[in-house]
Amino acid sequence: MEERGRVAGELERLIDGGTPHKSAVASQVPMPPPRNPRSAIHAKSPITKELGEEDVGMEEVSVVIDGRQPSWLNGVELLEDAKWNKHVLPTGCKGIDILLGGGLREGQLTEIVGPSSSGKTQVCLHSALGVADVHLGVVLFLDTCNSFSPHRIAHMVNSQSDTLVKEGKEGRLKRIMSSILCHSLFDIFELLDVLHQLECKLKHQVKSSGNRIRLLIVDSISSLITPILGGKNSQGRLMMITTGILLKKIANEYNLSVLVTNHMVGGEGGSLKPALGESWKNIPHVRLSLSRDQGSNVCNVSILKHTIIASGRTAKFVIDN
Amino acid sequence: MTDADDPRAWIHGDESAKAMLARVLTERSFLLLPPLHRLPLRVGNVVEIAGPSPSAKSQVLLQAAVHCILPREWRGLRFGGLERMVIYFDLDCRFDVLRLSQILKHRIKEVLGSTNNFGHGVQEGSQEYDDELLLACMRRFLYIRCYDSYEFIAALKTMHSHAQTESEALGVGIQFLMIDSIGAFYWIDRASQPSPYGNCTRKIMSFQNLVESIVEEMRKFLEVQPLLVLASKSCIFFAGSSTTDVQRTPTTWSSEDRNQWRTSNKQIEKFLYREYMPSAWQAFVTHRIHLQVSDKCTYDRKYGTMPIYMSKWVQPPLNVNDQFAVGDGGIFLIT
């Protein structure tokens, strides 16, 4: 927040007509308070001597502004970006993949909501396994409720039919495990810290497709946020929205997919509704609802919200224990 | 200009009323799209589309955007669009370009399909036809994503010059300005107050002041270039969250009662659509419409069961509720 204040202060100082840093030029000519700094460049000034100095001042302002804000795009550039950068990652659960038209999309935040033991962690582990197995990249698993279990992944690997004859089971397991980075956190501030560090690292790393992070999983983001939400205090919602926006920013700028899980709470009339309230509903791109009948292997998944597919569609998939 | 020697020229008007009406109606045409079709919307209007989370607000914006970027006529085929540019501010960061291109392709195929029935023989080159037209339309869609209120204000300040260069390059003007979720940064801006930087006489950037600056920047832009502004606003207060405000009559918790209670209680609705934007924004808005998802579903043979959405004009208040559903090609009304 101090960074934003500093940026805002700098921006205001330059735009409101204060003297810029490089004051050698501007000290001779007082800079007029520009309402539209860029358009002043195109304006024809009658006094040619002042035109040059004003222009240089305006150029400086526009360079600073362009550096601070995200860039303007048009529809064609957006389509190109979606085609070349935003691929689809399969989750490994056939029902979900068919329902979503391929799987989790890079650049999008997907939320899985369900009551306890409805298979949310299984879906997360399956997706991590799927991405790590096919050499797609690295998976970062942020675990907030000790749900990550290497034994379960090993069990899943062993139970899948081994089509590769060359690589032994152990070698495959080793490769998969080394592509999944697991980090435990128990606090919303730790999560924000990790995300900021991740953002810095991604911003400065050299583009290499080998070890690129493709999938970021936060298992049970709701267990971090529900303790701070509630009542008239708005600080909790501030942290929740900040986390959501940061996740979406990382997903879009660095082309990775984010998967979070959420639990359910009691709603009116005794029905269950997703936790985290109304403000959270605007954050994820895709919201899926899982449910499982008692003692059965079959999970039902339905779409609560999706950017393209109509909500209400359902599918079933099998979870192996 | 008028010659000072000829004062008579001052009395003769520039154009007749009929000519002026014809000119204004073509330049500033009305927007009549479902579900906004009940009122004629023109440039200069600011429409706020409010609703809780799954209520198709972004679909309304996308529908209007597609109508704007489609051409009036393309190689002899009539598409009926406005052929103007759209500026889209994505504050929610949830825009999906594939959904926009899906709606666009659907509309193009509809028109191509209906002319194919008359045997115009465009089938051979129809794929390239589609792509060229699609790209031409997408070029008229200007998009920027902001993660912050400060980025939003900075983008508004540079919008004018960018829009000018684009419209000179493409040769068309701008008609619509869309903001997806004007209240996206509400909680962040409300709760955070950066310490005054530099001298203490600089005004503190509270939420009130931020929204005032946003509205001022938009007004400045609209003075130079009149546009129709469509802004979606999400409802962030859940109706049942405060039990002291809502009178609950003790009933049995059966599912039918729950549905009736939820959709018919006026007090809950008032709480749900509670206004949280400051007065600067409220004064800027000229029209308001409320959207909601209803419990009923409709069955369509192509899309299966689809939820029905309801819309209601609140400012100016009309007593009509419309019902619509969202398909692959956009929104269509259900009578």
CSV table of N, CA and C in Angstrom, one decimal, chain A residues 1-2 4-13 15-16 34-39 42 65-66 68-76 78-80 82 105 107-108 232-235 237-238 241-242 245 248-250 252-253 268-271 273 277-279 281-285 287 304-308 310-313, chain B residues 52-54 57 59 87 89 92-99 101-102 134-135 138-139 141-148 150-151 154-155 157-162 164-166 184-185 187-192 194 197 202-203 205 217 220 223 234-238 240 248 253 258 261-262 272 303 305 307 309 326 328:
chain,number,residue,atom,x,y,z
A,1,MET,N,0.8,-1.2,0.0
A,1,MET,CA,0.0,0.0,0.0
A,1,MET,C,0.8,1.3,0.0
A,2,GLU,N,2.1,1.2,0.5
A,2,GLU,CA,2.9,2.4,0.5
A,2,GLU,C,3.3,2.6,-0.9
A,4,ARG,N,1.7,2.0,-3.6
A,4,ARG,CA,0.6,2.6,-4.3
A,4,ARG,C,0.5,4.1,-4.0
A,5,GLY,N,0.7,4.4,-2.7
A,5,GLY,CA,0.7,5.8,-2.3
A,5,GLY,C,1.8,6.6,-3.0
A,6,ARG,N,3.0,5.9,-3.1
A,6,ARG,CA,4.1,6.6,-3.7
A,6,ARG,C,3.8,6.9,-5.2
A,7,VAL,N,3.3,5.8,-5.8
A,7,VAL,CA,3.0,5.9,-7.2
A,7,VAL,C,2.0,7.0,-7.5
A,8,ALA,N,1.0,6.9,-6.6
A,8,ALA,CA,-0.1,7.9,-6.8
A,8,ALA,C,0.4,9.3,-6.6
A,9,GLY,N,1.3,9.5,-5.6
A,9,GLY,CA,1.9,10.8,-5.4
A,9,GLY,C,2.7,11.3,-6.5
A,10,GLU,N,3.5,10.4,-7.1
A,10,GLU,CA,4.3,10.8,-8.2
A,10,GLU,C,3.5,11.2,-9.4
A,11,LEU,N,2.5,10.4,-9.7
A,11,LEU,CA,1.6,10.7,-10.8
A,11,LEU,C,0.9,12.0,-10.6
A,12,GLU,N,0.4,12.2,-9.4
A,12,GLU,CA,-0.3,13.5,-9.2
A,12,GLU,C,0.6,14.7,-9.3
A,13,ARG,N,1.8,14.5,-8.8
A,13,ARG,CA,2.7,15.6,-8.9
A,13,ARG,C,3.0,16.0,-10.3
A,15,ILE,N,1.1,15.3,-13.0
A,15,ILE,CA,0.0,15.7,-13.8
A,15,ILE,C,-0.6,17.0,-13.3
A,16,ASP,N,-0.5,17.3,-12.0
A,16,ASP,CA,-1.1,18.5,-11.6
A,16,ASP,C,-0.4,19.8,-11.9
A,34,PRO,N,-1.9,20.2,-17.6
A,34,PRO,CA,-2.5,19.5,-18.7
A,34,PRO,C,-3.7,18.7,-18.3
A,35,ARG,N,-4.8,18.8,-19.0
A,35,ARG,CA,-5.9,18.0,-18.7
A,35,ARG,C,-5.8,16.6,-19.4
A,36,ASN,N,-5.3,16.7,-20.7
A,36,ASN,CA,-5.0,15.5,-21.5
A,36,ASN,C,-3.6,15.7,-21.9
A,37,PRO,N,-2.7,15.1,-21.2
A,37,PRO,CA,-1.3,15.4,-21.5
A,37,PRO,C,-0.9,15.0,-22.9
A,38,ARG,N,-1.4,13.9,-23.4
A,38,ARG,CA,-1.0,13.5,-24.7
A,38,ARG,C,-1.5,14.4,-25.8
A,39,SER,N,-2.8,14.8,-25.6
A,39,SER,CA,-3.4,15.6,-26.7
A,39,SER,C,-2.7,16.9,-26.9
A,42,HIS,N,-0.4,16.9,-29.8
A,42,HIS,CA,-1.0,17.1,-31.2
A,42,HIS,C,-1.5,18.5,-31.4
A,65,ILE,N,3.5,8.0,-17.5
A,65,ILE,CA,2.2,7.4,-17.3
A,65,ILE,C,2.2,6.0,-18.1
A,66,ASP,N,2.7,6.0,-19.2
A,66,ASP,CA,2.7,4.7,-20.0
A,66,ASP,C,3.4,3.6,-19.2
A,68,ARG,N,3.5,3.2,-16.1
A,68,ARG,CA,2.8,2.8,-14.8
A,68,ARG,C,1.6,2.0,-15.1
A,69,GLN,N,0.9,2.2,-16.2
A,69,GLN,CA,-0.3,1.6,-16.4
A,69,GLN,C,-0.2,0.4,-17.3
A,70,PRO,N,-1.1,-0.5,-17.2
A,70,PRO,CA,-1.1,-1.6,-18.2
A,70,PRO,C,-1.5,-1.1,-19.6
A,71,SER,N,-1.1,-1.9,-20.6
A,71,SER,CA,-1.2,-1.4,-22.0
A,71,SER,C,-2.6,-1.6,-22.5
A,72,TRP,N,-3.0,-0.7,-23.5
A,72,TRP,CA,-4.2,-0.9,-24.3
A,72,TRP,C,-4.0,-2.0,-25.3
A,73,LEU,N,-5.1,-2.8,-25.4
A,73,LEU,CA,-5.0,-3.9,-26.4
A,73,LEU,C,-6.3,-3.7,-27.3
A,74,ASN,N,-6.2,-4.3,-28.4
A,74,ASN,CA,-7.5,-4.4,-29.2
A,74,ASN,C,-7.9,-5.9,-29.3
A,75,GLY,N,-9.0,-6.1,-29.9
A,75,GLY,CA,-9.6,-7.4,-29.9
A,75,GLY,C,-8.7,-8.4,-30.6
A,76,VAL,N,-8.0,-8.0,-31.7
A,76,VAL,CA,-7.2,-8.9,-32.4
A,76,VAL,C,-6.0,-9.4,-31.6
A,78,LEU,N,-6.0,-9.5,-28.4
A,78,LEU,CA,-6.5,-10.4,-27.3
A,78,LEU,C,-6.7,-11.8,-27.9
A,79,LEU,N,-7.2,-11.9,-29.1
A,79,LEU,CA,-7.4,-13.3,-29.7
A,79,LEU,C,-6.0,-14.0,-29.9
A,80,GLU,N,-5.0,-13.2,-30.3
A,80,GLU,CA,-3.7,-13.8,-30.5
A,80,GLU,C,-3.2,-14.3,-29.2
A,82,ALA,N,-4.9,-15.2,-26.6
A,82,ALA,CA,-5.6,-16.4,-26.1
A,82,ALA,C,-5.2,-17.6,-26.9
A,105,ARG,N,-8.2,-23.6,-17.8
A,105,ARG,CA,-7.6,-22.7,-18.8
A,105,ARG,C,-6.6,-21.8,-18.1
A,107,GLY,N,-4.6,-18.5,-17.3
A,107,GLY,CA,-5.1,-17.1,-17.3
A,107,GLY,C,-6.4,-17.0,-16.5
A,108,GLN,N,-6.9,-18.1,-16.0
A,108,GLN,CA,-8.2,-18.0,-15.3
A,108,GLN,C,-8.1,-18.6,-13.9
A,232,LYS,N,-19.0,-6.6,11.1
A,232,LYS,CA,-19.0,-5.3,10.4
A,232,LYS,C,-17.6,-4.9,10.0
A,233,ASN,N,-16.6,-5.7,10.4
A,233,ASN,CA,-15.2,-5.3,10.1
A,233,ASN,C,-14.9,-5.5,8.6
A,234,SER,N,-14.4,-4.6,7.9
A,234,SER,CA,-14.2,-4.7,6.5
A,234,SER,C,-12.8,-5.1,6.1
A,235,GLN,N,-12.0,-5.2,7.1
A,235,GLN,CA,-10.6,-5.6,6.8
A,235,GLN,C,-10.5,-7.0,6.2
A,237,ARG,N,-12.6,-8.5,4.2
A,237,ARG,CA,-13.0,-8.5,2.8
A,237,ARG,C,-11.9,-7.8,2.0
A,238,LEU,N,-11.3,-6.8,2.6
A,238,LEU,CA,-10.2,-6.1,1.9
A,238,LEU,C,-9.1,-7.2,1.6
A,241,ILE,N,-10.3,-9.6,-1.2
A,241,ILE,CA,-10.4,-9.1,-2.6
A,241,ILE,C,-8.9,-8.8,-3.1
A,242,THR,N,-8.1,-8.4,-2.2
A,242,THR,CA,-6.7,-8.2,-2.6
A,242,THR,C,-6.0,-9.5,-3.1
A,245,ILE,N,-7.5,-10.5,-6.5
A,245,ILE,CA,-7.0,-9.7,-7.6
A,245,ILE,C,-5.6,-10.1,-7.9
A,248,LYS,N,-5.5,-13.4,-9.8
A,248,LYS,CA,-5.9,-13.2,-11.2
A,248,LYS,C,-4.9,-12.5,-12.0
A,249,LYS,N,-4.2,-11.5,-11.4
A,249,LYS,CA,-3.1,-10.8,-12.1
A,249,LYS,C,-2.0,-11.8,-12.4
A,250,ILE,N,-1.6,-12.6,-11.5
A,250,ILE,CA,-0.5,-13.5,-11.7
A,250,ILE,C,-0.9,-14.5,-12.8
A,252,ASN,N,-3.0,-14.1,-15.3
A,252,ASN,CA,-3.1,-13.5,-16.6
A,252,ASN,C,-1.7,-13.1,-17.1
A,253,GLU,N,-0.9,-12.4,-16.3
A,253,GLU,CA,0.3,-11.9,-16.8
A,253,GLU,C,1.3,-13.0,-17.1
A,268,GLU,N,-29.8,-20.0,4.0
A,268,GLU,CA,-31.1,-19.9,4.5
A,268,GLU,C,-31.9,-21.2,4.2
A,269,GLY,N,-32.8,-21.6,5.1
A,269,GLY,CA,-33.6,-22.7,4.9
A,269,GLY,C,-32.9,-24.0,5.0
A,270,GLY,N,-31.7,-24.0,5.6
A,270,GLY,CA,-31.0,-25.2,5.8
A,270,GLY,C,-30.2,-25.7,4.6
A,271,SER,N,-30.2,-25.0,3.5
A,271,SER,CA,-29.4,-25.5,2.4
A,271,SER,C,-28.0,-25.0,2.5
A,273,LYS,N,-24.5,-23.3,1.1
A,273,LYS,CA,-24.1,-22.3,0.1
A,273,LYS,C,-22.6,-22.2,0.2
A,277,GLY,N,-19.0,-15.5,1.0
A,277,GLY,CA,-19.9,-14.4,0.9
A,277,GLY,C,-20.1,-13.9,-0.6
A,278,GLU,N,-20.8,-12.8,-0.7
A,278,GLU,CA,-21.1,-12.3,-2.0
A,278,GLU,C,-20.0,-11.6,-2.7
A,279,SER,N,-19.1,-10.9,-2.0
A,279,SER,CA,-18.0,-10.3,-2.7
A,279,SER,C,-17.1,-11.2,-3.4
A,281,LYS,N,-17.9,-13.9,-4.9
A,281,LYS,CA,-18.5,-14.5,-6.1
A,281,LYS,C,-18.0,-13.8,-7.4
A,282,ASN,N,-17.6,-12.6,-7.3
A,282,ASN,CA,-17.1,-11.9,-8.5
A,282,ASN,C,-15.7,-12.1,-8.8
A,283,ILE,N,-15.0,-12.9,-8.0
A,283,ILE,CA,-13.5,-13.0,-8.2
A,283,ILE,C,-13.2,-14.2,-9.2
A,284,PRO,N,-13.7,-15.4,-9.0
A,284,PRO,CA,-13.3,-16.5,-9.9
A,284,PRO,C,-13.9,-16.4,-11.3
A,285,HIS,N,-13.1,-16.8,-12.3
A,285,HIS,CA,-13.7,-16.9,-13.6
A,285,HIS,C,-14.7,-18.1,-13.7
A,287,ARG,N,-16.6,-21.3,-11.6
A,287,ARG,CA,-16.9,-21.9,-10.3
A,287,ARG,C,-17.6,-23.2,-10.5
A,304,LEU,N,-21.3,-23.6,-11.6
A,304,LEU,CA,-22.1,-22.5,-11.1
A,304,LEU,C,-21.9,-21.2,-11.9
A,305,LYS,N,-20.7,-21.1,-12.5
A,305,LYS,CA,-20.4,-19.9,-13.3
A,305,LYS,C,-19.3,-20.2,-14.2
A,306,HIS,N,-19.4,-19.7,-15.4
A,306,HIS,CA,-18.3,-20.0,-16.4
A,306,HIS,C,-18.4,-18.8,-17.4
A,307,THR,N,-17.2,-18.5,-18.0
A,307,THR,CA,-17.2,-17.4,-18.9
A,307,THR,C,-17.9,-17.7,-20.2
A,308,ILE,N,-17.8,-19.0,-20.6
A,308,ILE,CA,-18.4,-19.3,-21.9
A,308,ILE,C,-19.6,-20.3,-21.8
A,310,ALA,N,-22.8,-22.3,-20.4
A,310,ALA,CA,-23.9,-22.0,-19.6
A,310,ALA,C,-23.9,-22.7,-18.2
A,311,SER,N,-24.3,-22.0,-17.2
A,311,SER,CA,-24.3,-22.6,-15.9
A,311,SER,C,-25.4,-23.6,-15.7
A,312,GLY,N,-25.2,-24.5,-14.9
A,312,GLY,CA,-26.2,-25.6,-14.7
A,312,GLY,C,-25.8,-26.9,-15.3
A,313,ARG,N,-24.9,-26.9,-16.1
A,313,ARG,CA,-24.5,-28.2,-16.8
A,313,ARG,C,-23.8,-29.1,-15.7
B,52,PRO,N,-26.8,-9.2,-8.5
B,52,PRO,CA,-26.0,-10.1,-7.7
B,52,PRO,C,-25.2,-11.0,-8.6
B,53,SER,N,-24.4,-11.9,-8.1
B,53,SER,CA,-23.4,-12.4,-8.9
B,53,SER,C,-23.8,-13.2,-10.1
B,54,PRO,N,-24.6,-14.2,-10.1
B,54,PRO,CA,-24.9,-14.8,-11.5
B,54,PRO,C,-26.1,-14.1,-12.0
B,57,LYS,N,-24.8,-9.8,-16.2
B,57,LYS,CA,-24.5,-8.4,-16.4
B,57,LYS,C,-23.5,-8.3,-17.5
B,59,GLN,N,-22.9,-10.4,-19.8
B,59,GLN,CA,-23.4,-10.8,-21.1
B,59,GLN,C,-24.1,-9.6,-21.8
B,87,ILE,N,-14.9,1.0,-26.2
B,87,ILE,CA,-13.8,1.0,-25.2
B,87,ILE,C,-14.3,0.2,-24.0
B,89,PHE,N,-13.3,-1.2,-20.3
B,89,PHE,CA,-12.5,-1.2,-19.1
B,89,PHE,C,-12.8,-2.4,-18.3
B,92,ASP,N,-12.9,-6.0,-13.3
B,92,ASP,CA,-13.1,-7.2,-12.7
B,92,ASP,C,-12.0,-8.3,-13.1
B,93,CYS,N,-11.4,-8.0,-14.3
B,93,CYS,CA,-10.4,-8.9,-14.9
B,93,CYS,C,-11.0,-10.2,-15.2
B,94,ARG,N,-12.2,-10.3,-15.6
B,94,ARG,CA,-12.8,-11.6,-15.9
B,94,ARG,C,-13.3,-11.6,-17.3
B,95,PHE,N,-12.8,-10.8,-18.2
B,95,PHE,CA,-13.3,-10.8,-19.6
B,95,PHE,C,-12.7,-12.0,-20.3
B,96,ASP,N,-13.5,-12.6,-21.1
B,96,ASP,CA,-13.0,-13.7,-21.9
B,96,ASP,C,-13.2,-13.4,-23.4
B,97,VAL,N,-12.1,-13.3,-24.1
B,97,VAL,CA,-12.2,-12.8,-25.4
B,97,VAL,C,-12.9,-13.9,-26.3
B,98,LEU,N,-12.7,-15.2,-25.9
B,98,LEU,CA,-13.4,-16.3,-26.6
B,98,LEU,C,-14.9,-16.2,-26.6
B,99,ARG,N,-15.4,-15.6,-25.5
B,99,ARG,CA,-16.9,-15.5,-25.5
B,99,ARG,C,-17.3,-14.4,-26.4
B,101,SER,N,-15.8,-13.5,-29.2
B,101,SER,CA,-15.7,-14.0,-30.5
B,101,SER,C,-16.7,-15.0,-30.8
B,102,GLN,N,-17.2,-15.8,-29.8
B,102,GLN,CA,-18.2,-16.8,-30.0
B,102,GLN,C,-19.5,-16.1,-30.4
B,134,LEU,N,-14.4,-11.1,-39.0
B,134,LEU,CA,-14.2,-11.2,-37.6
B,134,LEU,C,-13.0,-10.3,-37.1
B,135,LEU,N,-11.9,-10.3,-37.9
B,135,LEU,CA,-10.8,-9.5,-37.5
B,135,LEU,C,-11.1,-8.0,-37.6
B,138,MET,N,-13.0,-7.1,-34.6
B,138,MET,CA,-12.3,-7.2,-33.4
B,138,MET,C,-11.3,-6.0,-33.3
B,139,ARG,N,-10.9,-5.4,-34.4
B,139,ARG,CA,-10.0,-4.3,-34.4
B,139,ARG,C,-10.7,-3.1,-33.8
B,141,PHE,N,-12.5,-3.1,-31.2
B,141,PHE,CA,-12.8,-3.4,-29.8
B,141,PHE,C,-11.5,-3.0,-29.0
B,142,LEU,N,-11.6,-1.9,-28.2
B,142,LEU,CA,-10.4,-1.5,-27.5
B,142,LEU,C,-10.6,-1.9,-26.0
B,143,TYR,N,-9.5,-2.5,-25.5
B,143,TYR,CA,-9.6,-3.1,-24.2
B,143,TYR,C,-8.5,-2.7,-23.3
B,144,ILE,N,-8.8,-2.5,-22.0
B,144,ILE,CA,-7.7,-2.3,-21.1
B,144,ILE,C,-8.1,-2.9,-19.8
B,145,ARG,N,-7.2,-3.5,-19.1
B,145,ARG,CA,-7.4,-4.1,-17.8
B,145,ARG,C,-6.7,-3.4,-16.7
B,146,CYS,N,-7.4,-3.1,-15.6
B,146,CYS,CA,-6.9,-2.4,-14.5
B,146,CYS,C,-7.0,-3.2,-13.2
B,147,TYR,N,-5.9,-3.2,-12.5
B,147,TYR,CA,-5.9,-4.0,-11.3
B,147,TYR,C,-6.1,-3.2,-10.0
B,148,ASP,N,-6.4,-1.9,-10.2
B,148,ASP,CA,-6.2,-0.9,-9.1
B,148,ASP,C,-7.0,0.3,-9.5
B,150,TYR,N,-6.0,3.3,-9.1
B,150,TYR,CA,-5.0,4.3,-9.6
B,150,TYR,C,-4.7,4.0,-11.1
B,151,GLU,N,-4.6,2.7,-11.4
B,151,GLU,CA,-4.4,2.3,-12.8
B,151,GLU,C,-5.6,2.7,-13.6
B,154,ALA,N,-5.4,6.4,-14.2
B,154,ALA,CA,-4.3,6.7,-15.2
B,154,ALA,C,-4.8,6.3,-16.6
B,155,ALA,N,-5.5,5.2,-16.7
B,155,ALA,CA,-6.0,4.8,-18.0
B,155,ALA,C,-7.0,5.8,-18.5
B,157,LYS,N,-7.0,8.9,-18.0
B,157,LYS,CA,-6.3,10.1,-18.5
B,157,LYS,C,-5.7,9.9,-19.8
B,158,THR,N,-5.3,8.7,-20.1
B,158,THR,CA,-4.7,8.5,-21.4
B,158,THR,C,-5.6,8.0,-22.5
B,159,MET,N,-6.9,7.8,-22.1
B,159,MET,CA,-7.9,7.2,-23.0
B,159,MET,C,-8.1,8.1,-24.2
B,160,HIS,N,-8.1,9.5,-24.0
B,160,HIS,CA,-8.4,10.4,-25.1
B,160,HIS,C,-7.4,10.3,-26.2
B,161,SER,N,-6.1,10.3,-25.9
B,161,SER,CA,-5.1,10.3,-27.0
B,161,SER,C,-5.1,8.9,-27.7
B,162,HIS,N,-5.2,7.9,-26.9
B,162,HIS,CA,-5.2,6.6,-27.5
B,162,HIS,C,-6.4,6.4,-28.4
B,164,GLN,N,-8.1,8.7,-29.9
B,164,GLN,CA,-7.9,9.5,-31.1
B,164,GLN,C,-7.0,8.8,-32.1
B,165,THR,N,-5.9,8.3,-31.7
B,165,THR,CA,-5.0,7.6,-32.7
B,165,THR,C,-5.7,6.4,-33.3
B,166,GLU,N,-6.4,5.7,-32.5
B,166,GLU,CA,-7.1,4.5,-33.0
B,166,GLU,C,-8.2,4.9,-34.0
B,184,ALA,N,-15.5,-2.7,-8.4
B,184,ALA,CA,-14.6,-3.9,-8.2
B,184,ALA,C,-13.6,-3.6,-7.0
B,185,PHE,N,-13.2,-2.3,-6.9
B,185,PHE,CA,-12.2,-2.0,-5.9
B,185,PHE,C,-12.8,-1.4,-4.6
B,187,TRP,N,-13.9,-2.5,-1.7
B,187,TRP,CA,-13.4,-2.9,-0.3
B,187,TRP,C,-12.0,-2.4,-0.1
B,188,ILE,N,-11.2,-2.4,-1.2
B,188,ILE,CA,-9.8,-2.0,-1.1
B,188,ILE,C,-9.7,-0.5,-0.9
B,189,ASP,N,-10.5,0.2,-1.6
B,189,ASP,CA,-10.4,1.7,-1.5
B,189,ASP,C,-11.0,2.2,-0.3
B,190,ARG,N,-12.1,1.5,0.2
B,190,ARG,CA,-12.8,2.0,1.4
B,190,ARG,C,-11.9,1.8,2.6
B,191,ALA,N,-11.2,0.7,2.6
B,191,ALA,CA,-10.5,0.4,3.9
B,191,ALA,C,-9.1,0.9,3.9
B,192,SER,N,-8.5,1.3,2.8
B,192,SER,CA,-7.1,1.7,2.8
B,192,SER,C,-7.0,3.2,2.6
B,194,PRO,N,-3.9,5.7,2.2
B,194,PRO,CA,-2.4,5.9,2.2
B,194,PRO,C,-2.1,7.2,2.9
B,197,TYR,N,1.4,12.0,1.1
B,197,TYR,CA,2.8,12.0,0.6
B,197,TYR,C,3.3,13.4,0.4
B,202,ARG,N,-1.9,18.1,0.4
B,202,ARG,CA,-2.4,17.3,-0.7
B,202,ARG,C,-3.6,16.6,-0.1
B,203,LYS,N,-4.7,16.4,-0.9
B,203,LYS,CA,-5.9,15.8,-0.4
B,203,LYS,C,-5.7,14.3,-0.3
B,205,MET,N,-6.5,10.5,-0.6
B,205,MET,CA,-7.2,9.8,-1.6
B,205,MET,C,-8.2,8.8,-0.9
B,217,GLU,N,-12.9,12.7,-14.7
B,217,GLU,CA,-12.2,12.3,-15.9
B,217,GLU,C,-13.1,11.9,-17.0
B,220,LYS,N,-15.0,14.8,-18.5
B,220,LYS,CA,-14.1,15.6,-19.4
B,220,LYS,C,-14.0,15.0,-20.7
B,223,GLU,N,-17.3,15.3,-22.7
B,223,GLU,CA,-17.6,16.6,-23.2
B,223,GLU,C,-17.0,16.7,-24.6
B,234,SER,N,-21.8,-4.9,-9.3
B,234,SER,CA,-22.2,-6.1,-8.6
B,234,SER,C,-22.7,-5.8,-7.2
B,235,CYS,N,-23.6,-6.6,-6.8
B,235,CYS,CA,-24.2,-6.4,-5.4
B,235,CYS,C,-23.3,-7.1,-4.4
B,236,ILE,N,-22.8,-6.4,-3.5
B,236,ILE,CA,-21.8,-7.0,-2.6
B,236,ILE,C,-22.4,-7.3,-1.2
B,237,PHE,N,-23.6,-7.0,-1.0
B,237,PHE,CA,-24.2,-7.2,0.3
B,237,PHE,C,-25.3,-8.3,0.1
B,238,PHE,N,-25.1,-9.4,0.9
B,238,PHE,CA,-26.1,-10.4,0.8
B,238,PHE,C,-27.3,-10.1,1.5
B,240,GLY,N,-29.6,-11.8,3.2
B,240,GLY,CA,-29.9,-12.4,4.4
B,240,GLY,C,-28.8,-12.2,5.5
B,248,ARG,N,-38.3,-11.8,9.7
B,248,ARG,CA,-38.5,-13.2,9.3
B,248,ARG,C,-39.7,-13.7,10.0
B,253,TRP,N,-39.3,-24.9,7.2
B,253,TRP,CA,-38.2,-24.8,6.3
B,253,TRP,C,-38.4,-25.8,5.2
B,258,ARG,N,-39.1,-21.7,0.9
B,258,ARG,CA,-37.8,-21.0,0.7
B,258,ARG,C,-37.8,-20.2,-0.6
B,261,TRP,N,-40.3,-17.2,-0.4
B,261,TRP,CA,-39.8,-16.2,0.5
B,261,TRP,C,-38.7,-15.4,-0.1
B,262,ARG,N,-37.8,-16.1,-0.8
B,262,ARG,CA,-36.7,-15.4,-1.4
B,262,ARG,C,-37.0,-14.5,-2.5
B,272,LEU,N,-30.5,-6.1,-0.9
B,272,LEU,CA,-29.6,-6.7,-1.9
B,272,LEU,C,-29.0,-5.6,-2.8
B,303,TYR,N,-30.2,-25.8,-26.5
B,303,TYR,CA,-29.3,-25.6,-25.4
B,303,TYR,C,-29.6,-26.4,-24.2
B,305,THR,N,-31.8,-27.1,-20.7
B,305,THR,CA,-32.4,-26.3,-19.7
B,305,THR,C,-31.5,-25.1,-19.4
B,307,PRO,N,-31.3,-21.3,-17.2
B,307,PRO,CA,-31.9,-20.4,-16.2
B,307,PRO,C,-32.5,-19.2,-16.8
B,309,TYR,N,-33.4,-15.2,-16.5
B,309,TYR,CA,-33.0,-14.0,-15.8
B,309,TYR,C,-34.1,-12.9,-16.0
B,326,VAL,N,-29.7,-16.6,-21.8
B,326,VAL,CA,-28.5,-16.4,-22.5
B,326,VAL,C,-28.1,-17.7,-23.3
B,328,ASP,N,-25.8,-19.2,-27.0
B,328,ASP,CA,-24.5,-19.1,-27.6
B,328,ASP,C,-24.4,-17.8,-28.3
